[in-house]
mmCIF file of C-alpha atoms and ligand atoms in Angstrom:
data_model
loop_
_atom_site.group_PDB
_atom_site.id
_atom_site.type_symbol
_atom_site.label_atom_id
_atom_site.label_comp_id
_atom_site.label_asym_id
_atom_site.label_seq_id
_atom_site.Cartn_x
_atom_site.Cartn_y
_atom_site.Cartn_z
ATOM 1 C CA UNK A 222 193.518 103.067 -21.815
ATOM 2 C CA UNK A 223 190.054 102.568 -20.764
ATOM 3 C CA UNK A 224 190.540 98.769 -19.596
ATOM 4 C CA UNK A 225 194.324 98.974 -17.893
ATOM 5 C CA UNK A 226 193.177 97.225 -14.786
ATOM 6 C CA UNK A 227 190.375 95.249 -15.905
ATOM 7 C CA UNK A 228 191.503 93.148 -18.582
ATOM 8 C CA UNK A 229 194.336 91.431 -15.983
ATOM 9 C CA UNK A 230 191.253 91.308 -13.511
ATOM 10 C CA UNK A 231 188.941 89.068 -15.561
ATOM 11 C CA UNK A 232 189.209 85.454 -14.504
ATOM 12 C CA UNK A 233 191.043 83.201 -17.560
ATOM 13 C CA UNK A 234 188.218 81.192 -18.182
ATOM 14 C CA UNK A 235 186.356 83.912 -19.342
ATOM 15 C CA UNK A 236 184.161 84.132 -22.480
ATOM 16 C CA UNK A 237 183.407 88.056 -23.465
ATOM 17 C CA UNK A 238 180.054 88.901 -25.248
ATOM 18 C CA UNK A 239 179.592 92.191 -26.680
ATOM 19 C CA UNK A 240 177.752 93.809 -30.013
ATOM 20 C CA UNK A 241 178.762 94.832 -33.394
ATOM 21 C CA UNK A 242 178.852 98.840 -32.279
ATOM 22 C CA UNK A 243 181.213 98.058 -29.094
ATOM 23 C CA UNK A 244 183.486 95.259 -30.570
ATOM 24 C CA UNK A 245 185.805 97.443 -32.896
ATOM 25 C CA UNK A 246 186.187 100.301 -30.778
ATOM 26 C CA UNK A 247 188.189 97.804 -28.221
ATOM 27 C CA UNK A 248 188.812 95.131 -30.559
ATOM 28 C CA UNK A 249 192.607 95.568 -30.271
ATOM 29 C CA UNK A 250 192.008 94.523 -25.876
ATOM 30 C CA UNK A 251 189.616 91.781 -26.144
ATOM 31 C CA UNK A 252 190.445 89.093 -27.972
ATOM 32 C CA UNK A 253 187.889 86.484 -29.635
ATOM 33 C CA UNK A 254 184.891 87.760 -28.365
ATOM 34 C CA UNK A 255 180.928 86.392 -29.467
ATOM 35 C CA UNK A 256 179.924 89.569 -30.869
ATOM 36 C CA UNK A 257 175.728 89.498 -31.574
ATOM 37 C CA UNK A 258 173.718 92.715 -33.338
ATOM 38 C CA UNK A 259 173.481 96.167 -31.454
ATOM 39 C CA UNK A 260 169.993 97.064 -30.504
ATOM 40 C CA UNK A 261 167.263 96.602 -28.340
ATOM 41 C CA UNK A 262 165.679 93.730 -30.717
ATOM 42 C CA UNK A 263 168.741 91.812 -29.780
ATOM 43 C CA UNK A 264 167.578 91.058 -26.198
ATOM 44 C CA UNK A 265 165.006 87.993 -27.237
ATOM 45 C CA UNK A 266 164.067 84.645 -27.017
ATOM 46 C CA UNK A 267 165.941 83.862 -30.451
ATOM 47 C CA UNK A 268 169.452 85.712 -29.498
ATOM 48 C CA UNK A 269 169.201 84.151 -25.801
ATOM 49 C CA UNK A 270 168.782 80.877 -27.687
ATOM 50 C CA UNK A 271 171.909 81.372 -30.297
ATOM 51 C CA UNK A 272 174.252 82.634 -27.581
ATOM 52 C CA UNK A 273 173.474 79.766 -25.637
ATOM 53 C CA UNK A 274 174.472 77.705 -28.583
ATOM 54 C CA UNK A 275 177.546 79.393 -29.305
ATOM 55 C CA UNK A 276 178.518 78.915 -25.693
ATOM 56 C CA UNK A 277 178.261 75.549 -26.224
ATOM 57 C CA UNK A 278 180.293 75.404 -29.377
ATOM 58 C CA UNK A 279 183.004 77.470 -27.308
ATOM 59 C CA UNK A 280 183.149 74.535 -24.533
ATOM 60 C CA UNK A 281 182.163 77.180 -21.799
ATOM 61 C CA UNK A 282 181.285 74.985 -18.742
ATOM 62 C CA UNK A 283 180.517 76.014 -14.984
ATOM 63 C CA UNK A 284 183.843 77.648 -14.308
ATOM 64 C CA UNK A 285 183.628 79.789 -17.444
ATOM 65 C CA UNK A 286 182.988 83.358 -16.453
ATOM 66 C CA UNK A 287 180.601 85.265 -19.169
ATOM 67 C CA UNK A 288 182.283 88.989 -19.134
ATOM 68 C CA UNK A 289 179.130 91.682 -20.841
ATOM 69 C CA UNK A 290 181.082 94.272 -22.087
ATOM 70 C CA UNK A 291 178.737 97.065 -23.366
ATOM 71 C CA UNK A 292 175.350 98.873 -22.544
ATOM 72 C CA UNK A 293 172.383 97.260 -20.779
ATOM 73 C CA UNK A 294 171.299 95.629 -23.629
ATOM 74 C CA UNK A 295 174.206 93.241 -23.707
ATOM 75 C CA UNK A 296 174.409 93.527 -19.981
ATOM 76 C CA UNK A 297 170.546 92.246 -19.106
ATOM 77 C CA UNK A 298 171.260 89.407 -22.207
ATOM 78 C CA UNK A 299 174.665 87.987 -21.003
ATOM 79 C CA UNK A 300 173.546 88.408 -17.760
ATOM 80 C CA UNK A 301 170.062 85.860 -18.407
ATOM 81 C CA UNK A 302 172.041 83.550 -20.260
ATOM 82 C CA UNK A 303 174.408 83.477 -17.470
ATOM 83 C CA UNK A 304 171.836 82.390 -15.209
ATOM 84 C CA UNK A 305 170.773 79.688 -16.749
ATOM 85 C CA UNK A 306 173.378 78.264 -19.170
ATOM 86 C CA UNK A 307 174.135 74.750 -17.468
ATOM 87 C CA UNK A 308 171.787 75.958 -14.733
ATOM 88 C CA UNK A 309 174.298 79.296 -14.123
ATOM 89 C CA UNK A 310 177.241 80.074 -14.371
ATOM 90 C CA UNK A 311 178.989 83.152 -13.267
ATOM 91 C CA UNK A 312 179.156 86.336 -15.079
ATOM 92 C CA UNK A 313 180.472 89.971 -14.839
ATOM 93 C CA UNK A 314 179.711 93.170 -16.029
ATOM 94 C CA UNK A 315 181.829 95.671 -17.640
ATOM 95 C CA UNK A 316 179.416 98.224 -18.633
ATOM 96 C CA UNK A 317 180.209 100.797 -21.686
ATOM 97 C CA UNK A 318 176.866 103.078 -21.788
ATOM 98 C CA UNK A 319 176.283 105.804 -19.019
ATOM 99 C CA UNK A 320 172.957 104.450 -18.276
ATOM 100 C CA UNK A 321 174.374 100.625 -18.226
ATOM 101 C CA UNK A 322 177.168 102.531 -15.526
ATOM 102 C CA UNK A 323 174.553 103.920 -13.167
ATOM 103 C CA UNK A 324 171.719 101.862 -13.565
ATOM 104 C CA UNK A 325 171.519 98.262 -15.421
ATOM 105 C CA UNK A 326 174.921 97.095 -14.345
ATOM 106 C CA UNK A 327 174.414 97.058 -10.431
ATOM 107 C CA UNK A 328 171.568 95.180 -8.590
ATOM 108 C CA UNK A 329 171.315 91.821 -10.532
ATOM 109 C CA UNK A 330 168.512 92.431 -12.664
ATOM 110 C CA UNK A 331 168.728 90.543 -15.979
ATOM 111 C CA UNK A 332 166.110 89.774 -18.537
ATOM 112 C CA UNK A 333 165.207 89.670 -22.354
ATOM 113 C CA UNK A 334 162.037 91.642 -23.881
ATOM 114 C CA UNK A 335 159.129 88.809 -25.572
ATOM 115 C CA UNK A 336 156.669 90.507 -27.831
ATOM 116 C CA UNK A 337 153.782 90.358 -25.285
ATOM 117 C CA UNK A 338 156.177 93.051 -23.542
ATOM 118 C CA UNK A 339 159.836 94.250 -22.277
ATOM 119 C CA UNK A 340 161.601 92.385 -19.693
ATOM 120 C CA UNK A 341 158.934 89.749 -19.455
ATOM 121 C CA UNK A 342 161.450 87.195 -18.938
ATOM 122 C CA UNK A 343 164.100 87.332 -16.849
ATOM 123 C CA UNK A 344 165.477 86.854 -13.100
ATOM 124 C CA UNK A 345 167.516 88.142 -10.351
ATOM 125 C CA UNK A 346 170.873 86.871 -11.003
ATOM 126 C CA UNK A 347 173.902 89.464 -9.684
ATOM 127 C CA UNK A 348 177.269 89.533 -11.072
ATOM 128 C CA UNK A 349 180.349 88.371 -9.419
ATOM 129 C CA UNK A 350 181.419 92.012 -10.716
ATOM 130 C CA UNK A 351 180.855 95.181 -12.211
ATOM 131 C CA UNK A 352 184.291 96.767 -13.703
ATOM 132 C CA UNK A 353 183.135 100.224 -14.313
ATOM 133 C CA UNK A 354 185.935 102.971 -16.580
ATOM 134 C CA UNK A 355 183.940 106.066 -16.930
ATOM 135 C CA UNK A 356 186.956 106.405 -19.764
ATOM 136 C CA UNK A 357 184.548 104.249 -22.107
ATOM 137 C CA UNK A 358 181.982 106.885 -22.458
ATOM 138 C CA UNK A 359 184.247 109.028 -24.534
ATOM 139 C CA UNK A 360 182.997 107.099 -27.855
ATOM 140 C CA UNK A 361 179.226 107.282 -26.916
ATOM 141 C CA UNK A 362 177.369 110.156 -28.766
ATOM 142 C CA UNK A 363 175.413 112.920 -27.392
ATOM 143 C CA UNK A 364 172.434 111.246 -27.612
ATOM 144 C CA UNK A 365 173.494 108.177 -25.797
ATOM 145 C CA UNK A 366 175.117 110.421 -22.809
ATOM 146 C CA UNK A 367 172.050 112.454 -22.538
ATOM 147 C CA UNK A 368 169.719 109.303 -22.715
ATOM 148 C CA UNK A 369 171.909 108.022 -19.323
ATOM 149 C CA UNK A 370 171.604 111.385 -17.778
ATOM 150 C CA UNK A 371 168.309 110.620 -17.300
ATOM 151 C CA UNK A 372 169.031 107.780 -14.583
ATOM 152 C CA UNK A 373 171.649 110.122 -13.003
ATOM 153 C CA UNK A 374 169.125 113.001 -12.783
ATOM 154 C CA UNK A 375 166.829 110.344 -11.341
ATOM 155 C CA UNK A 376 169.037 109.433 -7.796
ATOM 156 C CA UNK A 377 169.141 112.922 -7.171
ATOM 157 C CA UNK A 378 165.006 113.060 -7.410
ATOM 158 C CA UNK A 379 164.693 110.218 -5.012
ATOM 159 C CA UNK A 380 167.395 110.357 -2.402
ATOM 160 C CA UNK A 381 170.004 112.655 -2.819
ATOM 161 C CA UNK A 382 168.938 116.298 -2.940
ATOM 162 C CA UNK A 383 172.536 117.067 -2.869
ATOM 163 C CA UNK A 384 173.311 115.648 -6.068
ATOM 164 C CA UNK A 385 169.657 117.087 -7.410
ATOM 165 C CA UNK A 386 171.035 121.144 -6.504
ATOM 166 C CA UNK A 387 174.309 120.015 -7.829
ATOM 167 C CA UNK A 388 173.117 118.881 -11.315
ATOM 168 C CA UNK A 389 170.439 121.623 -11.158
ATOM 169 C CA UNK A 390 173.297 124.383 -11.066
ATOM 170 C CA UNK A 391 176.050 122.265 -13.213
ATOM 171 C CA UNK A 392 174.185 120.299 -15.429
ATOM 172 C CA UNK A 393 176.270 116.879 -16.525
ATOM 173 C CA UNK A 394 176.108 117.326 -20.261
ATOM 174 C CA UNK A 395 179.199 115.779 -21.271
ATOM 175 C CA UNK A 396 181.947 113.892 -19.511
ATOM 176 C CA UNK A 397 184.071 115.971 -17.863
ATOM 177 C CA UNK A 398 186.256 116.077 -14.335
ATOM 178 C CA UNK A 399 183.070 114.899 -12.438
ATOM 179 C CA UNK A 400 181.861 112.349 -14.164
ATOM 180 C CA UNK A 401 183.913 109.764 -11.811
ATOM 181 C CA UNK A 402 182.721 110.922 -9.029
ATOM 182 C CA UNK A 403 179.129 110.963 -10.113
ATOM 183 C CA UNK A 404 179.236 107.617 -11.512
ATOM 184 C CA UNK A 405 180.456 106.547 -8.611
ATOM 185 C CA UNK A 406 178.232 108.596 -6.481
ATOM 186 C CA UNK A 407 174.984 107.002 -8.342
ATOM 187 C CA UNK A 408 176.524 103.530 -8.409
ATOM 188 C CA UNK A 409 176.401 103.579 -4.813
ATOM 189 C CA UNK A 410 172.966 105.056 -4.201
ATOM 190 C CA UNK A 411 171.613 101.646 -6.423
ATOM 191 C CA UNK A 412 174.318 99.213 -4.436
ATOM 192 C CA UNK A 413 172.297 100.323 -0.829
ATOM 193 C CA UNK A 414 168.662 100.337 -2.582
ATOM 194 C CA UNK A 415 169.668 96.891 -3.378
ATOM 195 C CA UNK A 416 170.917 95.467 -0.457
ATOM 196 C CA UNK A 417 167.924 96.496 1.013
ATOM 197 C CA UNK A 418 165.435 95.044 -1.117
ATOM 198 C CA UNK A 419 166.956 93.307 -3.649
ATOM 199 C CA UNK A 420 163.886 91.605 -4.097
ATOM 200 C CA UNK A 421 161.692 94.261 -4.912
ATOM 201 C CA UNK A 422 159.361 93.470 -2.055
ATOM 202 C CA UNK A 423 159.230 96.269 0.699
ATOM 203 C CA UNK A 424 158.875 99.355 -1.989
ATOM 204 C CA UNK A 425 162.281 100.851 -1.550
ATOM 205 C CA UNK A 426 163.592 99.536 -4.555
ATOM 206 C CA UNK A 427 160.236 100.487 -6.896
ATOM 207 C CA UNK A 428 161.525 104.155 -5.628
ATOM 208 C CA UNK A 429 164.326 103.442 -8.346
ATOM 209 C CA UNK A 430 161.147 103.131 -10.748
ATOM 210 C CA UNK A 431 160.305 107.059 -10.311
ATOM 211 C CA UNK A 432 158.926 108.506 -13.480
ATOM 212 C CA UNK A 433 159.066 104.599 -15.197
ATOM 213 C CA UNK A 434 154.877 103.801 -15.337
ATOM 214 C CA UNK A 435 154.763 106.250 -17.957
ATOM 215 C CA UNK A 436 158.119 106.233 -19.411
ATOM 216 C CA UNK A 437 157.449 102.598 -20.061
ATOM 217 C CA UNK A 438 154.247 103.137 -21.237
ATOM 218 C CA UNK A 439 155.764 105.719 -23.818
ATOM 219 C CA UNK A 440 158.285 103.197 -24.704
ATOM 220 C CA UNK A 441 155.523 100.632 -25.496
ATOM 221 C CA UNK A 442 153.251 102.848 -27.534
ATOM 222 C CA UNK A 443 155.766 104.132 -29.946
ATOM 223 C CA UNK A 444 157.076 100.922 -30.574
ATOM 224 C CA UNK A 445 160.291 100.500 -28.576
ATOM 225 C CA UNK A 446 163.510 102.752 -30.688
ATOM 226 C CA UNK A 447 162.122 106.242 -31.737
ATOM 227 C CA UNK A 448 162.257 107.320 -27.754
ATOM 228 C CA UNK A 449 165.163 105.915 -25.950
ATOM 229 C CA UNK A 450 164.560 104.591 -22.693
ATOM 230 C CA UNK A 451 166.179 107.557 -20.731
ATOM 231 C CA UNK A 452 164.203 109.839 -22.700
ATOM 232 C CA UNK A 453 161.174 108.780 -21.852
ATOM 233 C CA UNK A 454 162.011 108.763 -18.263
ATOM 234 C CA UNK A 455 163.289 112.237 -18.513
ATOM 235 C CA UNK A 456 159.025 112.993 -19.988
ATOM 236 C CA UNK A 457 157.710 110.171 -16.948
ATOM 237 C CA UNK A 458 159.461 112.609 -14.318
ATOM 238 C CA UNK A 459 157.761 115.693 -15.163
ATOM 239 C CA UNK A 460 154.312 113.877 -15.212
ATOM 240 C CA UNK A 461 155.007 111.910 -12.347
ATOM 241 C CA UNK A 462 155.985 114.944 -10.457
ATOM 242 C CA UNK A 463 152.368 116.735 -11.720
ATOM 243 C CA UNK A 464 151.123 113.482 -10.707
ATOM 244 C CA UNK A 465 151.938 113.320 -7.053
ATOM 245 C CA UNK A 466 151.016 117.246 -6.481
ATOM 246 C CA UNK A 467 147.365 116.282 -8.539
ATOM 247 C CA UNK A 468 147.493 113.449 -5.019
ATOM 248 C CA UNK A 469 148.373 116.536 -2.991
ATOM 249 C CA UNK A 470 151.628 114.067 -1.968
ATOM 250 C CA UNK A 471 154.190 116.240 -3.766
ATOM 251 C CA UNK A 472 155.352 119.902 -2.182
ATOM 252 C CA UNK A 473 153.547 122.257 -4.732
ATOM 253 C CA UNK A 474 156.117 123.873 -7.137
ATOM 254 C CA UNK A 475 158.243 120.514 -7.136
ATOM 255 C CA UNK A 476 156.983 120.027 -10.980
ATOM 256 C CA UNK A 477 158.431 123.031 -12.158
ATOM 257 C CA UNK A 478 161.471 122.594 -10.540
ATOM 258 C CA UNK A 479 161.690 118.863 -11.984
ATOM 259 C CA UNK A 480 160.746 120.504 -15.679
ATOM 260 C CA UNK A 481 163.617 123.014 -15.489
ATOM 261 C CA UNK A 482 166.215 120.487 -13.553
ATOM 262 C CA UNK A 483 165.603 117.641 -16.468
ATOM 263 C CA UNK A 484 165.509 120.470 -19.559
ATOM 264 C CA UNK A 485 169.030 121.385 -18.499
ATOM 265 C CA UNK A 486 170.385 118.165 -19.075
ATOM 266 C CA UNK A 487 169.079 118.735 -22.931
ATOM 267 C CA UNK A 488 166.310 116.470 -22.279
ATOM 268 C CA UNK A 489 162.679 116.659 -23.390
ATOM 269 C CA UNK A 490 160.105 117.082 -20.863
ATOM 270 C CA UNK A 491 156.562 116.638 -23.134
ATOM 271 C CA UNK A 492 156.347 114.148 -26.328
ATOM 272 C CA UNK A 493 153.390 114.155 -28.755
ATOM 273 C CA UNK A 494 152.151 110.502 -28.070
ATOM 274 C CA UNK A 495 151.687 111.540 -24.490
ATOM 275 C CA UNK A 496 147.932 112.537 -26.717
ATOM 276 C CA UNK A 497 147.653 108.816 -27.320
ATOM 277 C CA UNK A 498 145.776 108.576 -23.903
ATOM 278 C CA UNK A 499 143.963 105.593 -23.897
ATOM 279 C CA UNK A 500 147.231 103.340 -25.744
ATOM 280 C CA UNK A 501 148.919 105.020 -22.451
ATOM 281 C CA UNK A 502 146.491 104.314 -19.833
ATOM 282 C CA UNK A 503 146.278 100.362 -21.185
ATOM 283 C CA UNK A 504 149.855 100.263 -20.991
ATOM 284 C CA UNK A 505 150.134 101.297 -17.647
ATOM 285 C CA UNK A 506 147.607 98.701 -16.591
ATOM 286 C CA UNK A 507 150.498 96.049 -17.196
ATOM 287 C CA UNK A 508 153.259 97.784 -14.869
ATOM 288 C CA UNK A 509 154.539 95.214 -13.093
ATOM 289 C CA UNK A 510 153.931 97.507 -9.345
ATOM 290 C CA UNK A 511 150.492 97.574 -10.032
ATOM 291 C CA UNK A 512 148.494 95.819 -7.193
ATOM 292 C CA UNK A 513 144.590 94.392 -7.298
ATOM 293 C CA UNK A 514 143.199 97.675 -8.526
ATOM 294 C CA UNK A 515 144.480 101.550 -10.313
ATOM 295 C CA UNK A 516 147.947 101.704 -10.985
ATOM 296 C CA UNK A 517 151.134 101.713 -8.971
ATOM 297 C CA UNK A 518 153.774 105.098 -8.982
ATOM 298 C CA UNK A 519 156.860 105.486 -7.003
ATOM 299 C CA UNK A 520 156.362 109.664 -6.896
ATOM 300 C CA UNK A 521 158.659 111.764 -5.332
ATOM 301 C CA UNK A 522 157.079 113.772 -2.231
ATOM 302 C CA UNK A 523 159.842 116.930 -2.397
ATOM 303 C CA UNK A 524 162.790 116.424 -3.997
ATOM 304 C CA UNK A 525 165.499 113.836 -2.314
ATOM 305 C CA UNK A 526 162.186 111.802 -1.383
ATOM 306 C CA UNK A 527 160.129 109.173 -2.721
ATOM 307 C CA UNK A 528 156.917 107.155 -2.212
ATOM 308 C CA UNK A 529 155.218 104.265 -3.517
ATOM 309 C CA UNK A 530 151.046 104.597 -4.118
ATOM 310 C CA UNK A 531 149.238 101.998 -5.755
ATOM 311 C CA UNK A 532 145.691 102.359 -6.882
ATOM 312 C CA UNK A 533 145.713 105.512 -8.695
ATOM 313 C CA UNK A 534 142.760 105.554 -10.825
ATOM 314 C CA UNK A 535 142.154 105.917 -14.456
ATOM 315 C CA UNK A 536 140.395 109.041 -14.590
ATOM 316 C CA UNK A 537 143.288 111.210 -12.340
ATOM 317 C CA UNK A 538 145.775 109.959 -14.653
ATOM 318 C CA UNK A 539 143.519 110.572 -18.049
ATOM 319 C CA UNK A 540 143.015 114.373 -16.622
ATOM 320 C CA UNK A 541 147.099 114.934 -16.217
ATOM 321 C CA UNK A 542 147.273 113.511 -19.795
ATOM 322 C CA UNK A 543 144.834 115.341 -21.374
ATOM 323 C CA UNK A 544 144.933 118.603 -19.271
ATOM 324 C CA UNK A 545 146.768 119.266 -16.190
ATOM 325 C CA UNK A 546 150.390 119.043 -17.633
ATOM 326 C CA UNK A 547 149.370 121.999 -19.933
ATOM 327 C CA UNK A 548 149.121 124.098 -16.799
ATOM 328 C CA UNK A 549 152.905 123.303 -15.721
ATOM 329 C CA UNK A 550 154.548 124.401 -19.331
ATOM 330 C CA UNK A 551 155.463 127.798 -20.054
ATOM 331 C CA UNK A 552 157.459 129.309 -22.660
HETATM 332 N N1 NAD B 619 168.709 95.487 -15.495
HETATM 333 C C1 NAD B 619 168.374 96.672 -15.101
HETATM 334 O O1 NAD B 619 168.261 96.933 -13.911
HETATM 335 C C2 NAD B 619 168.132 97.736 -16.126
HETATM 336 C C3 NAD B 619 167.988 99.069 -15.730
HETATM 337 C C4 NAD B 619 167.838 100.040 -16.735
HETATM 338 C C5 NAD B 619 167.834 99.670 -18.076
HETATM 339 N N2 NAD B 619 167.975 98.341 -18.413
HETATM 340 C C6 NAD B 619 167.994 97.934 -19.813
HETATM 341 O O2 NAD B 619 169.127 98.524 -20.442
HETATM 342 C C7 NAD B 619 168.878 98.628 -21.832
HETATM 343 C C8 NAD B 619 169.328 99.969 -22.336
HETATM 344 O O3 NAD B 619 170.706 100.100 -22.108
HETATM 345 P P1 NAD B 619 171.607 101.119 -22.979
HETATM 346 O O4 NAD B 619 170.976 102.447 -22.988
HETATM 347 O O5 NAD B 619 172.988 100.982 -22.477
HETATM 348 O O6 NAD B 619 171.417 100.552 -24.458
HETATM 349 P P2 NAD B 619 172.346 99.705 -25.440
HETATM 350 O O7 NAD B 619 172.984 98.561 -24.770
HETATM 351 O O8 NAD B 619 171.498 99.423 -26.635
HETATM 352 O O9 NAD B 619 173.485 100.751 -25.837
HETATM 353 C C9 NAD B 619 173.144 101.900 -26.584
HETATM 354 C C10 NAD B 619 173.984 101.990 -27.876
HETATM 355 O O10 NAD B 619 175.304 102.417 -27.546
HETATM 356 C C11 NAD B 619 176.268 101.532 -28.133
HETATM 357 N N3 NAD B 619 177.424 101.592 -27.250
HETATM 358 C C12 NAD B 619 177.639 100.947 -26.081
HETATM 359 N N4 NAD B 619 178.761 101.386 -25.507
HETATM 360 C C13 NAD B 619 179.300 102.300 -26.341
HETATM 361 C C14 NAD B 619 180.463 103.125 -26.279
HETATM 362 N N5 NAD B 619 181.273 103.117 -25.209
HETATM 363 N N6 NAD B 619 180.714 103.962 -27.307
HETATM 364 C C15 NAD B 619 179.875 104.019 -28.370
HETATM 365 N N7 NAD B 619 178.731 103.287 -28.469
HETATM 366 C C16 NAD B 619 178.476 102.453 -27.454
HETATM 367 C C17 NAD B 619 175.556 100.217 -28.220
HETATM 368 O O11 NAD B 619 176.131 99.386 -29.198
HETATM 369 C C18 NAD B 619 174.152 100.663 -28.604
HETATM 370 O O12 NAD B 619 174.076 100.905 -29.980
HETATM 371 C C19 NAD B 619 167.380 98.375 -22.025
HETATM 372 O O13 NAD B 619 167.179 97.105 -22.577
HETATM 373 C C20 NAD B 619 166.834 98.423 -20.603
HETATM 374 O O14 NAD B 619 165.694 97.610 -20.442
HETATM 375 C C21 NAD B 619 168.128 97.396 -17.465
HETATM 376 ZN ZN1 ZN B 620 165.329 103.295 -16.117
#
């Protein structure tokens, strides 16, 4: 059973939050849960506001332990109403989505989207846990796997070529004998970013943001749901990577390699509203590592190796847009 060993780990004051798609798969383990709506357009203002409430209503206090069971969604809402519900209280995570395993889970980021943009709101508020079964991801379709692939496919870009030739040869399409160890193996990769600079101030945790300025900007423009966060990194990380050899900073050939590496996890490397240049560009202009002037990339420089640059200007990033990628597809 996915939870043996969790469910007698949880503290007993503990109040479990989780959505309508993860509650009856495990609805036999967890008893009593607050279940809200599955979807990014439950992380907001209004659903931070109800579950608040409904804490309340339960008589959760300061020694009541909030338990997120399910993707990032849940995980970045329970975890902002954790910190500040009765000024915070503590909270673990018990993530159900590849991408919430690898990625949203560790490092104490938590926020809700507000219409002005995603994640506006939010803090840096870690878990007194993370309870990861890799046996949950059985239930999550193909599209959800491959959309957390992305963030897997990402460590080995940045800082573990080992894992990048691994992938490259054995591509992790579906959950098989390895997936424990690679869950494990990018769980720990974030856990030592983050004790670095958990923070974000000293760059080495923006490297976790490779191929994100334009993923996010692809999220924004076609209105957050038709491209899944993952797969729009899995498009950022081939233009990133064109990117940074346009700067001369990436090893020539890196690209290609990136294309191929990323289209064998089933992944789309180009997307039609990567036309919508100018939508793009004004996006970008609101990334959150941008400094006084252009706009902020973690690149890689070869592959296992990453850089922040700041103050890339418009017109380099308008010509990868509207021409250079073109140069880096073939049939
Ligand atoms: N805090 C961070 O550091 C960080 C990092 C990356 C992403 N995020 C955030 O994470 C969110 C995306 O997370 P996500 O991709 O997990 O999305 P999600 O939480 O929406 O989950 C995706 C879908 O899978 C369903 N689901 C969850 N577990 C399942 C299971 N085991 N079987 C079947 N279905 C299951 C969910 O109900 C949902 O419909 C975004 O809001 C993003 O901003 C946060
Ligand atoms: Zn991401």
């Amino acid at each position: 059973m996915p939870f043996d060993g969790i469910v007698g780990a949880l503290p007993s004051h503990s109040l479990i939050i989780t959505d309508d798609n993860v509650y009856p798969l495990w609805a036999q383990t967890f008893s009593d849960p607050l279940v809200i709506p599955a979807g990014e357009s439950s992380k907001c203002l209004r659903q931070f506001g109800e579950l608040i409430e409904k804490c309340a209503e339960r008589g959760a206090d300061r020694k009541t332990t909030l338990v997120a069971l399910g993707g990032g969604v849940i995980g970045d809402l329970v975890g902002y109403v954790a910190s500040s519900y009765m000024r915070g209280v503590p909270y673990i995570q018990v993530p159900t989505t590849l991408l919430a395993q690898v990625d949203s889970s560790v490092g104490g980021k938590v926020a809700i989207d507000m219409p002005q943009g995603k994640n506006i709101v939010g803090a840096f508020y870690p878990p007194e846990a993370v309870y990861i079964s890799t046996e949950t991801l059985t239930t999550l379709s193909e599209r959800q796997f491959r959309n957390g692939s992305a963030e897997v496919i990402k460590y080995g870009l940045i800082l573990d070529i080992d894992l990048a030739s691994l992938l490259f040869d054995c591509p992790m399409t579906t959950i098989d004998e390895r997936t424990n160890d690679i869950v494990s193996r990018c769980v720990r990769i974030k856990r030592d970013v983050v004790a670095q600079d958990e923070f974000d101030r000293n760059g080495l945790r923006a490297s976790l943001n490779f191929g994100h300025t334009i993923a996010h900007a692809i999220e924004q423009v076609t209105g957050y749901g038709p491209v899944l966060h993952g797969e729009a990194v899995g498009i950022g990380m081939f233009f990133e990577a064109i990117l940074g050899e346009m700067l001369g900073l990436t090893e020539p050939g890196t690209a290609k390699w990136v294309r191929e590496y990323i289209r064998r996890h089933r992944l789309n490397t180009e997307h039609p509203s990567i036309e919508q240049t100018d939508d793009l560009i004004r996006a970008m202009r609101r990334d959150k590592k941008n400094e006084s002037d252009g706009i902020a990339f973690s690149l890689i420089t070869r592959v296992g190796e990453s850089k922040l640059v700041t103050g890339v200007d418009e017109a380099t990033i308008r010509s990868l847009l509207t021409k250079e990628w073109k140069r880096y597809v073939t049939a």
